[in-house]
Coordinates of C-alpha atoms in Angstrom, one line a residue:
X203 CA 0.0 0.0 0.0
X204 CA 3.1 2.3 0.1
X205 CA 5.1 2.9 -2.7
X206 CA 8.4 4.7 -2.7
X207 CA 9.1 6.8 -5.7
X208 CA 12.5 9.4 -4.5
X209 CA 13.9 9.7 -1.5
X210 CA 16.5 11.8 0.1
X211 CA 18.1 11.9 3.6
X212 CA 15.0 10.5 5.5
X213 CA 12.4 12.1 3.3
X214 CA 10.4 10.0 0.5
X215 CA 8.5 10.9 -2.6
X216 CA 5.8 8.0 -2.4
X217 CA 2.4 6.9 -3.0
X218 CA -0.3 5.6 -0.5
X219 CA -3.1 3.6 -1.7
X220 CA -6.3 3.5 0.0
X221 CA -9.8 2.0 -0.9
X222 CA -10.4 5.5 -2.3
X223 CA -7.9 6.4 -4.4
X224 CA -4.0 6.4 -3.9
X225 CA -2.1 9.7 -2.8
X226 CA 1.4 10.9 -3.0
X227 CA 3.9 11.7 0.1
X228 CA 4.7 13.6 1.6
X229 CA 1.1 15.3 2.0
X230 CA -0.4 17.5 4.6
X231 CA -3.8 16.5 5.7
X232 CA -6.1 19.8 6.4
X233 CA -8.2 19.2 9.1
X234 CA -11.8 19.3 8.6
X235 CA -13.9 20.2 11.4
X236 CA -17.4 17.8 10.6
X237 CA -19.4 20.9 12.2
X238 CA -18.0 24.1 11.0
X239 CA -15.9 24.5 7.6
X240 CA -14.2 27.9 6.7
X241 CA -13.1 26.1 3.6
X242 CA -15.3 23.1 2.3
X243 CA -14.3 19.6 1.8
X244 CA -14.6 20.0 -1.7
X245 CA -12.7 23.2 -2.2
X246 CA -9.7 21.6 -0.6
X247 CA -9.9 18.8 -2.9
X248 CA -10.3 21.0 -5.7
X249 CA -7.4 23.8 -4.2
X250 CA -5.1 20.2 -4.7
X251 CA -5.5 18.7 -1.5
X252 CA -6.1 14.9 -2.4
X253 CA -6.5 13.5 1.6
X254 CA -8.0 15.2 4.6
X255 CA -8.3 14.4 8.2
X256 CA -11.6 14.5 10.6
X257 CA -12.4 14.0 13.5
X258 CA -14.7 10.3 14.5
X259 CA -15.7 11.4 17.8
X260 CA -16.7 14.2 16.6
X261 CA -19.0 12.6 14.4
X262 CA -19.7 10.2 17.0
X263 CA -21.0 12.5 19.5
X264 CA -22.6 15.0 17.2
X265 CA -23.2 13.2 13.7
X266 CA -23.7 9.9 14.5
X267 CA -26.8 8.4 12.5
X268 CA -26.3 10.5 9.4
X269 CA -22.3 9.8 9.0
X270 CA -23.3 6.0 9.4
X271 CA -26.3 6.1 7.1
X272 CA -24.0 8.2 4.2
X273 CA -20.0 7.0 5.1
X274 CA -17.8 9.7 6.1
X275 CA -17.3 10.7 1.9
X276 CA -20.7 11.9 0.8
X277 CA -21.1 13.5 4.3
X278 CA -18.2 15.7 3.8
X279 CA -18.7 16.2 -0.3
X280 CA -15.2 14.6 -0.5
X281 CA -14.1 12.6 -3.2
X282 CA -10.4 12.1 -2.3
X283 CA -8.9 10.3 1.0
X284 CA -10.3 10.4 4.2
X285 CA -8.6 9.6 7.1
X286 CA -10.2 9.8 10.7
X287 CA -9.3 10.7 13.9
X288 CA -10.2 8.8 17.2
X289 CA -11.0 11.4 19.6
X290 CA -7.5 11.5 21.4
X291 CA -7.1 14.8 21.1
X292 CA -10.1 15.0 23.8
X293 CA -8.9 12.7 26.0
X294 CA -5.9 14.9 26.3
X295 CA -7.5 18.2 26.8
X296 CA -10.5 17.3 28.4
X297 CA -9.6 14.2 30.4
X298 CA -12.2 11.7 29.6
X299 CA -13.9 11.0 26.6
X300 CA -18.1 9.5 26.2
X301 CA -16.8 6.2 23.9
X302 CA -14.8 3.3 24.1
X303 CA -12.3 2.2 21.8
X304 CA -14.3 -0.4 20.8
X305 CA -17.1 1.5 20.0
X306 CA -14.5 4.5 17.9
X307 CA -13.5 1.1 15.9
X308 CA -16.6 0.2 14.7
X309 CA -17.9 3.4 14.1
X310 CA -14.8 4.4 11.8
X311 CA -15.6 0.9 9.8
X312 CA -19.1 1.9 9.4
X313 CA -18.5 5.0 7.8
X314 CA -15.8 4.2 5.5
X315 CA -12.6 5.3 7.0
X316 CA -10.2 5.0 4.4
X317 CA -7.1 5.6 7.2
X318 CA -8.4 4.8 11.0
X319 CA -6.4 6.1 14.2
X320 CA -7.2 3.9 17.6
X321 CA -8.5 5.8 20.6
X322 CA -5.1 5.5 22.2
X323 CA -3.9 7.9 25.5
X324 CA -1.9 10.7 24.6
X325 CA 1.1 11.1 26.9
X326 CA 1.1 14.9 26.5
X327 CA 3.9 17.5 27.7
X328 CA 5.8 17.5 31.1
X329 CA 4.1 14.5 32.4
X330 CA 5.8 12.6 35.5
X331 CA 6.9 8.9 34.5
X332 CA 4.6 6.9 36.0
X333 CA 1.6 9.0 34.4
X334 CA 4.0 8.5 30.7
X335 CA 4.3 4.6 31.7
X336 CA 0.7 4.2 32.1
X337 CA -0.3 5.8 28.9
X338 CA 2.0 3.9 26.8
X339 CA 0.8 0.6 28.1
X340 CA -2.9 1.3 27.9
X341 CA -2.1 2.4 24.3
X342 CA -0.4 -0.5 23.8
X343 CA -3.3 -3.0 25.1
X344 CA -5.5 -0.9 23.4
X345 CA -3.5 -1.5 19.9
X346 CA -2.9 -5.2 20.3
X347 CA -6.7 -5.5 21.0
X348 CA -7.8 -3.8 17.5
X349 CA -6.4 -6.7 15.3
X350 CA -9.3 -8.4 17.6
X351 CA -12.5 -6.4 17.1
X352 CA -11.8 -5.2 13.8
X353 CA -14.1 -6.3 11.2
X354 CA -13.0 -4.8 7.7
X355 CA -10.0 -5.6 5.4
X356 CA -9.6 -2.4 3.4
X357 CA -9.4 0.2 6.2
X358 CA -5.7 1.0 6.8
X359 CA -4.9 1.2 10.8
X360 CA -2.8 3.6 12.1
X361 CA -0.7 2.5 15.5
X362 CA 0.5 5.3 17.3
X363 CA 3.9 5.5 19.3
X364 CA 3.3 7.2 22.9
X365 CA 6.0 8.3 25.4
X366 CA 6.2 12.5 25.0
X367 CA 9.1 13.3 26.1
X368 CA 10.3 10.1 27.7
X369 CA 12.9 9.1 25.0
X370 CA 13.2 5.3 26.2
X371 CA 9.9 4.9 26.7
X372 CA 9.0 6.1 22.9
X373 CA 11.4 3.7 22.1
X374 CA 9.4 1.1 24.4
X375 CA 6.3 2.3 22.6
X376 CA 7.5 1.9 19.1
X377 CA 9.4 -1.5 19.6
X378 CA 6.1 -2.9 20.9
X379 CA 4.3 -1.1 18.8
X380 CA 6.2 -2.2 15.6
X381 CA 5.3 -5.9 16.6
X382 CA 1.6 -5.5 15.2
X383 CA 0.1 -5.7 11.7
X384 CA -0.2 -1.8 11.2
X385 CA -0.3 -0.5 8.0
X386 CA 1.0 2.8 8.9
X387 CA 2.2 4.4 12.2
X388 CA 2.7 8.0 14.0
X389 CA 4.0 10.0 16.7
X390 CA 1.2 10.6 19.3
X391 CA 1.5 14.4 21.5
X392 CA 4.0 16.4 19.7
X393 CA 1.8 18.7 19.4
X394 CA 2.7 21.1 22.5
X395 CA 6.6 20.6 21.5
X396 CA 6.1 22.0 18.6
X397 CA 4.0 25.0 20.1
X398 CA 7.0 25.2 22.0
X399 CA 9.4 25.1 19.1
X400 CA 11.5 22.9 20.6
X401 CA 12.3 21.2 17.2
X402 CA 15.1 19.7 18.8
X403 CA 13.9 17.7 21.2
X404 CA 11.3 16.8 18.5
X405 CA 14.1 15.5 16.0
X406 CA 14.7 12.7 18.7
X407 CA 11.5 12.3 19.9
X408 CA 10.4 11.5 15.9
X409 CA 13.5 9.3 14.6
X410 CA 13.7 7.4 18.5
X411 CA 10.4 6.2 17.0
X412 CA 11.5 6.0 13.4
X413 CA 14.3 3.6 14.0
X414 CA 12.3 1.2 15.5
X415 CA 9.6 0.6 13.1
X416 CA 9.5 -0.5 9.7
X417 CA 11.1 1.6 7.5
X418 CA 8.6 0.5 4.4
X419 CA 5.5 1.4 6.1
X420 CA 4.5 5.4 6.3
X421 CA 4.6 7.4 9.7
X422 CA 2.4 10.2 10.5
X423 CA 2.9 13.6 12.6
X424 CA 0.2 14.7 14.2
X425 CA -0.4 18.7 14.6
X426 CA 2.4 19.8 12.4
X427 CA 0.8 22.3 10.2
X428 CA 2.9 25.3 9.8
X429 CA 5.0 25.1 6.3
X430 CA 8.5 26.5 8.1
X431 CA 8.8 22.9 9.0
X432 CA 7.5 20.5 6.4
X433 CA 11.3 20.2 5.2
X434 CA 12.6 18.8 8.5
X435 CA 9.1 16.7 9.3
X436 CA 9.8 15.4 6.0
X437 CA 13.7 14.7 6.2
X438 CA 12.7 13.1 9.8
X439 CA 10.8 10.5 7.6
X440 CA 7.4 12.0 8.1
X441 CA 5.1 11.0 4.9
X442 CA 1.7 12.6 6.5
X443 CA 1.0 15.2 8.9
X444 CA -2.2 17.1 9.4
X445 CA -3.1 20.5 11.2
X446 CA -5.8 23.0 11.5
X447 CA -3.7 26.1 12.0
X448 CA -4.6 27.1 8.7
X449 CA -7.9 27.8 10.3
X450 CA -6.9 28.7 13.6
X451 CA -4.4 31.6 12.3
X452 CA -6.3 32.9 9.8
X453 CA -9.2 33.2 12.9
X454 CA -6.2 35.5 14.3
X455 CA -5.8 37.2 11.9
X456 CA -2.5 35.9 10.9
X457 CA -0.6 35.3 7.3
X458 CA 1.2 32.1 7.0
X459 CA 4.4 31.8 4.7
X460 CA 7.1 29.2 4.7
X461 CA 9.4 31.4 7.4
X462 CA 7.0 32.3 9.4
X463 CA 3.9 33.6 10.0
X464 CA 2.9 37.9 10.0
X465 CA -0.3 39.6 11.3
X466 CA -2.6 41.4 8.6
X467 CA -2.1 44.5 10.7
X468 CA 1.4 44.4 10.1
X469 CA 1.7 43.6 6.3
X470 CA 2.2 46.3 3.4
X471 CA 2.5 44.1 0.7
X472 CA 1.2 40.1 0.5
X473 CA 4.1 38.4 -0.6
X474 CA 2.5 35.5 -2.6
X475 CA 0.9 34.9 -5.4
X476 CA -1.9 32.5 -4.7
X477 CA -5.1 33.6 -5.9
X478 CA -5.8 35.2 -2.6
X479 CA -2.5 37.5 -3.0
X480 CA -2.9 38.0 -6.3
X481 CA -6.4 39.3 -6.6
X482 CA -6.3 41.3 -3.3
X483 CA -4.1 44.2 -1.3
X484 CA -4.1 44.1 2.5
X485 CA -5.8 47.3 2.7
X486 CA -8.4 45.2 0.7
X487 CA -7.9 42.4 3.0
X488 CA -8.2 44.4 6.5
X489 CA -11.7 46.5 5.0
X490 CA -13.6 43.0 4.8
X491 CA -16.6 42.0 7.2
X492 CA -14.5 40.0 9.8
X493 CA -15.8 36.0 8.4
X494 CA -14.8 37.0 5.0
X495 CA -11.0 38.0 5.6
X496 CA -10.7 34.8 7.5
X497 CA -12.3 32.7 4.8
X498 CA -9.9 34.2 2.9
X499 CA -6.5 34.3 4.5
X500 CA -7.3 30.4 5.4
X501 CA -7.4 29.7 1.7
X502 CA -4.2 31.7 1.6
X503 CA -2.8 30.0 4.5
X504 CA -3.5 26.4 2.4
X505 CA -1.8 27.8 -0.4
X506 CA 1.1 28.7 1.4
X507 CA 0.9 25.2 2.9
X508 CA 0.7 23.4 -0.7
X509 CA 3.5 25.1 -2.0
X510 CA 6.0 24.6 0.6
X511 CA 5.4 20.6 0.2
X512 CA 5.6 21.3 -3.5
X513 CA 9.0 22.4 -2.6
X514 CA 9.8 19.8 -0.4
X515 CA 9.2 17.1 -3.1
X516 CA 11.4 18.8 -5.5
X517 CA 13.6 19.1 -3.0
X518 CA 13.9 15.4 -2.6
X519 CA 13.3 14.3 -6.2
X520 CA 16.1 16.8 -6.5
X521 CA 18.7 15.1 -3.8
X522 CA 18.7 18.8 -2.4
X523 CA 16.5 18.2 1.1
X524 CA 19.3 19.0 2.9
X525 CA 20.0 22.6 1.3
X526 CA 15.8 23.3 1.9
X527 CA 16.4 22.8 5.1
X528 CA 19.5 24.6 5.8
X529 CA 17.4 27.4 4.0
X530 CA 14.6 26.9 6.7
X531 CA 17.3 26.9 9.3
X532 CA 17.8 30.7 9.3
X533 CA 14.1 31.5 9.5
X534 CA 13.7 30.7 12.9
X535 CA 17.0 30.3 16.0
X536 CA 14.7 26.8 17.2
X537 CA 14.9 25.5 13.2
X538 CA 18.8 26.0 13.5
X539 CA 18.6 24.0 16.8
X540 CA 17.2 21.2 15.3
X541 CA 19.6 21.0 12.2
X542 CA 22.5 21.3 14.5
X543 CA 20.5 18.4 16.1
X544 CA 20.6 16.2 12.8
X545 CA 24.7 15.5 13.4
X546 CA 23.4 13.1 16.4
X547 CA 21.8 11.3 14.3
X548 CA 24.0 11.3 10.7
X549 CA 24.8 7.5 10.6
X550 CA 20.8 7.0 10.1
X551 CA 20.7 9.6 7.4
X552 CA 23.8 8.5 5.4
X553 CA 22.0 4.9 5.6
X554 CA 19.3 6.3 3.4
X555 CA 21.1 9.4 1.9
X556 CA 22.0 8.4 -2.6
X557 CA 25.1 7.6 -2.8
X558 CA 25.0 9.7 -6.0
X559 CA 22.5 12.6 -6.9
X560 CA 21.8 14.3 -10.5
X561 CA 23.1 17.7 -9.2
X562 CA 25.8 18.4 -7.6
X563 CA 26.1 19.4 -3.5
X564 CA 26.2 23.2 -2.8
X565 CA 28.2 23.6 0.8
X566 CA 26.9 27.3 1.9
X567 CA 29.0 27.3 5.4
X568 CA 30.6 25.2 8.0
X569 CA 27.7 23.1 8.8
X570 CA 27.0 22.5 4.9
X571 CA 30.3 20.2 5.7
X572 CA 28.6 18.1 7.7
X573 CA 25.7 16.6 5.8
X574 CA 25.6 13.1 5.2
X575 CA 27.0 13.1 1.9
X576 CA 30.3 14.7 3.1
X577 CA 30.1 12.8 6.1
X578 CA 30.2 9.6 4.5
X579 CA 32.9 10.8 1.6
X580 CA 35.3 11.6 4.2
X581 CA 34.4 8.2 6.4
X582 CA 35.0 6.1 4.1
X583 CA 38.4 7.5 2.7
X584 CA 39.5 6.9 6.1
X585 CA 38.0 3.6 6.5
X586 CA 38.5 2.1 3.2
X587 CA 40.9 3.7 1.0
X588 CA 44.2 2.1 1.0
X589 CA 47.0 4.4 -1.1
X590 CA 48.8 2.4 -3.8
X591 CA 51.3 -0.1 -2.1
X592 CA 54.8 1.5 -4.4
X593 CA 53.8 4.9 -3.3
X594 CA 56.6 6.1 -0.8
X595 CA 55.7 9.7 -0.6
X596 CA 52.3 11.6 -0.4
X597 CA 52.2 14.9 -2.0
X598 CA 49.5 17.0 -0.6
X599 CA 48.8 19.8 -3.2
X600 CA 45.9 22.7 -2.0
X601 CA 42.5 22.6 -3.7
X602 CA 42.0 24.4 -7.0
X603 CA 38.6 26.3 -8.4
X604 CA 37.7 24.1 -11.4
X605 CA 36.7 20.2 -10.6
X606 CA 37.8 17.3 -11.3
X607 CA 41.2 18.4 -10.3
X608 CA 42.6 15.1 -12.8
X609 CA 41.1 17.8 -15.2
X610 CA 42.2 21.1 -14.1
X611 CA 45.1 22.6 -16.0
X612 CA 47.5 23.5 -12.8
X613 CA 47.1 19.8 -11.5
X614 CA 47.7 18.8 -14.8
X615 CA 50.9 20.7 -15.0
X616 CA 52.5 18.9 -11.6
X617 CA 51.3 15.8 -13.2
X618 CA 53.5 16.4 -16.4
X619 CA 56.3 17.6 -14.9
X620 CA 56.9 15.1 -12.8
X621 CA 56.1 12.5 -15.2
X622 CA 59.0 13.6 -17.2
X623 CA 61.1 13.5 -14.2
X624 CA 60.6 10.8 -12.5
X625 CA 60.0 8.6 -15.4
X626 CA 58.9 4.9 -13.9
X627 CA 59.1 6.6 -10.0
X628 CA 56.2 8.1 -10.8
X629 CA 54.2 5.5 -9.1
X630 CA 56.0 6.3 -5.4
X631 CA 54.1 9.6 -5.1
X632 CA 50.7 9.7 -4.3
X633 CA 49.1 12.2 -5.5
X634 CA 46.2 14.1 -2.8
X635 CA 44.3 17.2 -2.3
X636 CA 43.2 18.6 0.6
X637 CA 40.1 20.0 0.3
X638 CA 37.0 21.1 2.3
X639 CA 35.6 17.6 2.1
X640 CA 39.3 16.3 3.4
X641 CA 41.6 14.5 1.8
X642 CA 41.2 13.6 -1.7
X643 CA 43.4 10.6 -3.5
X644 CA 43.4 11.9 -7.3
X645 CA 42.1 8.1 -7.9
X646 CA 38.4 9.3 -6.3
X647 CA 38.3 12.5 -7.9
X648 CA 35.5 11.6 -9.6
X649 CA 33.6 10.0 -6.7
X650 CA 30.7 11.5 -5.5
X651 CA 30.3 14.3 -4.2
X652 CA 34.8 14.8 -4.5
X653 CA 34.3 17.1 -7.6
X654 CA 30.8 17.5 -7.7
X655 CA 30.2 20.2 -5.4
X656 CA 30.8 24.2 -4.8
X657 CA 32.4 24.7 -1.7
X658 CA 32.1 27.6 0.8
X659 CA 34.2 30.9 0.7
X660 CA 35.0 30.8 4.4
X661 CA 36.4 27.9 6.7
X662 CA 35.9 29.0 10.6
X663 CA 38.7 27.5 12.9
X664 CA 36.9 24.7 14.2
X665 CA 36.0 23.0 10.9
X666 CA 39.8 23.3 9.5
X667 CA 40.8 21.9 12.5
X668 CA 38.9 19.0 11.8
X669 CA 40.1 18.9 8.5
X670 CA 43.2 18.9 9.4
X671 CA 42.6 16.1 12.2
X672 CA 41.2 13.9 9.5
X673 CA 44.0 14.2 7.0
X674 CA 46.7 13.6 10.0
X675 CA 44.2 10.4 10.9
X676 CA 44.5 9.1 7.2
X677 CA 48.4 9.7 6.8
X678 CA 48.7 8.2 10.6
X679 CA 47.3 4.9 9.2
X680 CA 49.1 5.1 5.6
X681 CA 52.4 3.6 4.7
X682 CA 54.3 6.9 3.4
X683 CA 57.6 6.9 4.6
X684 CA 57.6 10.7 3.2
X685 CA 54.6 13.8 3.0
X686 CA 55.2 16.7 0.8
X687 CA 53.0 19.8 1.5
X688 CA 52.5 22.1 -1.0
X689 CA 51.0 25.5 0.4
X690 CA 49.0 28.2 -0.9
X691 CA 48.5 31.5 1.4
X692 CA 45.4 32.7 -0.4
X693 CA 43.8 29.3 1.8
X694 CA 43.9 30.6 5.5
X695 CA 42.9 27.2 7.0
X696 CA 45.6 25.8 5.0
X697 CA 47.7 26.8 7.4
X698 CA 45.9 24.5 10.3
X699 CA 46.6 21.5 8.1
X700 CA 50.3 22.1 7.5
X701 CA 50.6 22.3 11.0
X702 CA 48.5 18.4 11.6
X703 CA 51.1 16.8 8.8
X704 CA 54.1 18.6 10.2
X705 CA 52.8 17.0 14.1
X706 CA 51.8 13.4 12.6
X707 CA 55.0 13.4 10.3
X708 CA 57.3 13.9 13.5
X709 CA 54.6 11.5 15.7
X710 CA 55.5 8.3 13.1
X711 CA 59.2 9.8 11.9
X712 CA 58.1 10.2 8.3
X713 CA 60.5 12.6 6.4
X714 CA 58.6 16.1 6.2
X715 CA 58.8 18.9 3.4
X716 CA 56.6 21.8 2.6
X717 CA 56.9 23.8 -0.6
X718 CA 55.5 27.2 -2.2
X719 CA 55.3 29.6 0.5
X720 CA 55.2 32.2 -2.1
X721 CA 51.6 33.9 -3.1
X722 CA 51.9 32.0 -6.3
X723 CA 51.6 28.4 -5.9
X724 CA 50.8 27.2 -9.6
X725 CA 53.8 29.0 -11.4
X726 CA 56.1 27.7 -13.1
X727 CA 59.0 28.3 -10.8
X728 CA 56.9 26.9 -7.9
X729 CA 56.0 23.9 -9.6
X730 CA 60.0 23.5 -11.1
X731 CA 60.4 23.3 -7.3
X732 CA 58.0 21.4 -6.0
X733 CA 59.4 18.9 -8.5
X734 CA 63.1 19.1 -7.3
X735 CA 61.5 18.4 -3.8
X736 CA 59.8 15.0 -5.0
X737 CA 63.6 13.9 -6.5
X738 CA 65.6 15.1 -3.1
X739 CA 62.6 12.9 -1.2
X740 CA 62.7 9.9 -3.1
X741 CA 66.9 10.2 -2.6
X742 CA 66.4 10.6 1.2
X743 CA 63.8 7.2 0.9
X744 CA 66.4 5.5 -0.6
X745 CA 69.4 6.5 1.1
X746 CA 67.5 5.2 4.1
X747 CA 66.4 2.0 2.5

């Protein structure tokens, strides 16, 4: 029933097929209230929206007979997906609900539920342990007990993973949880986190629970609704989440865009161009009757909300999640948080990262350096690349603009010269460039991403001295008996590595030289000595020897 089409870090381009229709992922489900609708069922579906969400206690309590007597479909006017709520939300703020979860099953069969929730027991937000414990069991009885009273074959169940903020118990949860015969699953109360914007602590709350289910079966986020954060619910491995606050903001008076969200008092200009923005001013906007700005800064708010997961699929059909949410990152200090967060967690990411994308990587800043792509690059030179077993000496030249450097003109030029030098020695000098990304052995220039990316103007102190770290790591477990460094001034964290080779040279009591401490690294006189150094090296190796 779930499809994968393109998928990037944790995010997936997919398809969900329900007795209705099928859907693609990731998707935000609007929330329909079955009482009151600022936008109708059928405008949504024909806005684009191809799955909604409403509540079954609600219709329970309020609708009962006539949902029953038409399914939930032709009671809403909805052709497309309908997926139904079991009344947890009131059970959280209320306390107690009027149904059992018996009763919520059966009623969601009768009326055609094409995507059922069980009535489980929301944890909910700074609760003691033994209150988390008991709502995680109860959910869990409550789940196992479905695949008891259930009647109908097409409906696809959704088991939710309790626990809040209790990390090991929404790892409980989900291991237990992961056992039954659910067809998709989701993270129950993150909804006051995320009112919190602690997008941190939700990054570990959602992939605690995501590494312990199946990775082949769709997860749902409950309340996540504003587009600022569709890119990192989606790179967490959310496929559906579902919200009102298109509703409730635009009740507030309040314009929703993917950075944010501004009052209609405040704005001069709409920046959009929905049909909303397009056809109206604010002026025009603040002058309505109170009922008819909201009607129409909600269908605003849902446009806003369509094109930011527009954005997110290209994103990932793209390979370039990771640069929509960097973009994200800076519209909000708590969205940085939670990207910073993402390096906990990089192993998992890598795992389901391409190993090759269509377009190249684009490294922005420091951080850029540590997405899973670069990550992995510079892992497994460590961990897997062996130098060729004749070469004797490493030559370390600095990185150059065009890529690959086996292509670029002044790589090219040390290449040929000392060709003509050394003649059949070539093969005992190993050829590397330090770069951003590390170390990188002329024989993987063409791996991804080595020359397929642009990197960043500026290296701050604490990535170079990683850099640096890692290149001193690789020569520490190489069998050079000699390093070259050739230096170029215009790269100020070149400087950091020098000073790595020069400490793990002396360290193992390899034979150290650096060359080119002019400003022109690439001429012809530098390069006539860098040469002269590789022939007094390969003397001193076999002096030794």
């Amino acid at each position: 029933m779930f499809e994968v089409k393109h998928h990037d870090l944790l995010g997936r381009i997919g398809y969900i097929k329900t007795k209705t229709g099928t859907f693609e992922t990731p998707a935000l489900l609007p929330v329909v209230n079955p009482v009151q609708q600022i936008i109708t069922p059928r405008e949504l579906y024909e806005m684009g929206f191809r799955s909604v969400i409403t509540n079954a206690y609600v219709l329970l309590r309020r609708k009962k007979k006539e949902a029953e007597e038409k399914g939930v479909h032709k009671l809403l006017d909805y052709p497309g997906v309908v997926m139904t709520d079991s009344g947890a939300y009131q059970l959280l703020v209320y306390g107690r609900v009027e149904t059992t979860p018996e009763e919520v099953v059966e009623f969601q069969e009768k009326i055609g539920s094409d995507i059922a929730v069980i009535l489980d027991v929301p944890t909910g937000f700074k609760v003691n342990r033994a209150k988390a414990e008991q709502t995680v069991e109860e959910t869990l009885r409550r789940a196992r007990e479905l695949f008891l009273v259930k009647k109908k074959k097409k409906t696809l169940w959704v088991g939710p993973v309790q626990g809040g903020t209790w990390l090991d118990l929404v790892k409980r949860s989900a291991e237990e949880i992961a056992k039954l015969p659910f067809h998709m699953y989701a993270l129950g109360s993150p909804t006051r986190v995320m009112e919190q914007y602690m997008f941190d602590l939700l990054v570990d709350m959602i992939l605690t629970a995501k590494t312990c289910l199946p990775i082949t079966k769709p997860f749902h986020l409950f309340g996540a609704g504003h587009p600022m954060m569709f890119p990192l619910a989606a790179a967490l491995g959310c496929d559906t989440f579902d919200s009102a606050s298109y509703a409730i903001y635009a009740k507030q008076r309040r314009y929703m865009y993917e950075g944010g969200t501004l009052r209609l008092e405040d704005l001069d200009y709409l920046p959009c161009s929905c049909p909303v923005c397009s056809k109206l001013s604010p002026e025009e906007l603040r002058e309505m009757p109170d009922e008819e700005a909201e009607r129409n800064l909600a269908r605003h708010n849902l446009y806003a909300c369509l094109a930011e997961i527009r954005r997110v699929k290209q994103a990932i059909a793209e390979g370039r999640l990771w640069e929509l949410l960097e973009a994200r990152a800076r519209t909000h200090p708590s969205m940085k948080s939670a990207l910073a967060k993402l390096n906990k967690y990089v192993e998992i990411f890598e795992r389901f990262t391409p190993l090759s994308k269509r377009r190249g990587l684009f490294f922005y800043d420091n951080f850029s350096l540590t997405r899973p792509e670069a990550e992995r690059f510079r892992r497994r030179v460590k961990e897997r690349f062996k130098p060729p077993r004749e070469a004797s000496i490493l030559l370390l030249l600095p990185p150059v603009s065009s890529k690959p450097y086996t292509r670029n003109k002044k790589v090219r030029s040390v290449l040929s010269r000392l060709s003509r030098e050394l003649g059949e020695d070539l093969g005992r000098v190993h050829l590397c460039i330090y770069t951003a990304l590390g170390i990188v052995p002329l024989e993987l220039d063409e791996v991804y991403p080595a020359s397929q990316h642009e990197g960043p103007p500026f290296i701050d102190k604490e990535l170079a001295t990683r850099i640096a770290n890692d290149i001193a790591d690789y020569i520490g477990k190489a069998h050079y008996k000699a390093v070259l460094y050739h230096h170029d001034p215009s790269i100020e964290w070149g400087t950091t590595v020098y000073l790595a080779v020069l400490k793990i040279c002396l360290n193992k009591n390899l034979i150290f030289k650096a060359t080119s401490m002019d400003e022109k690294p690439w001429s012809r006189q530098s390069i006539e000595e860098l040469s002269k150094s590789v022939m007094e090296l390969l003397n001193k190796i076999k002096e030794k020897t």
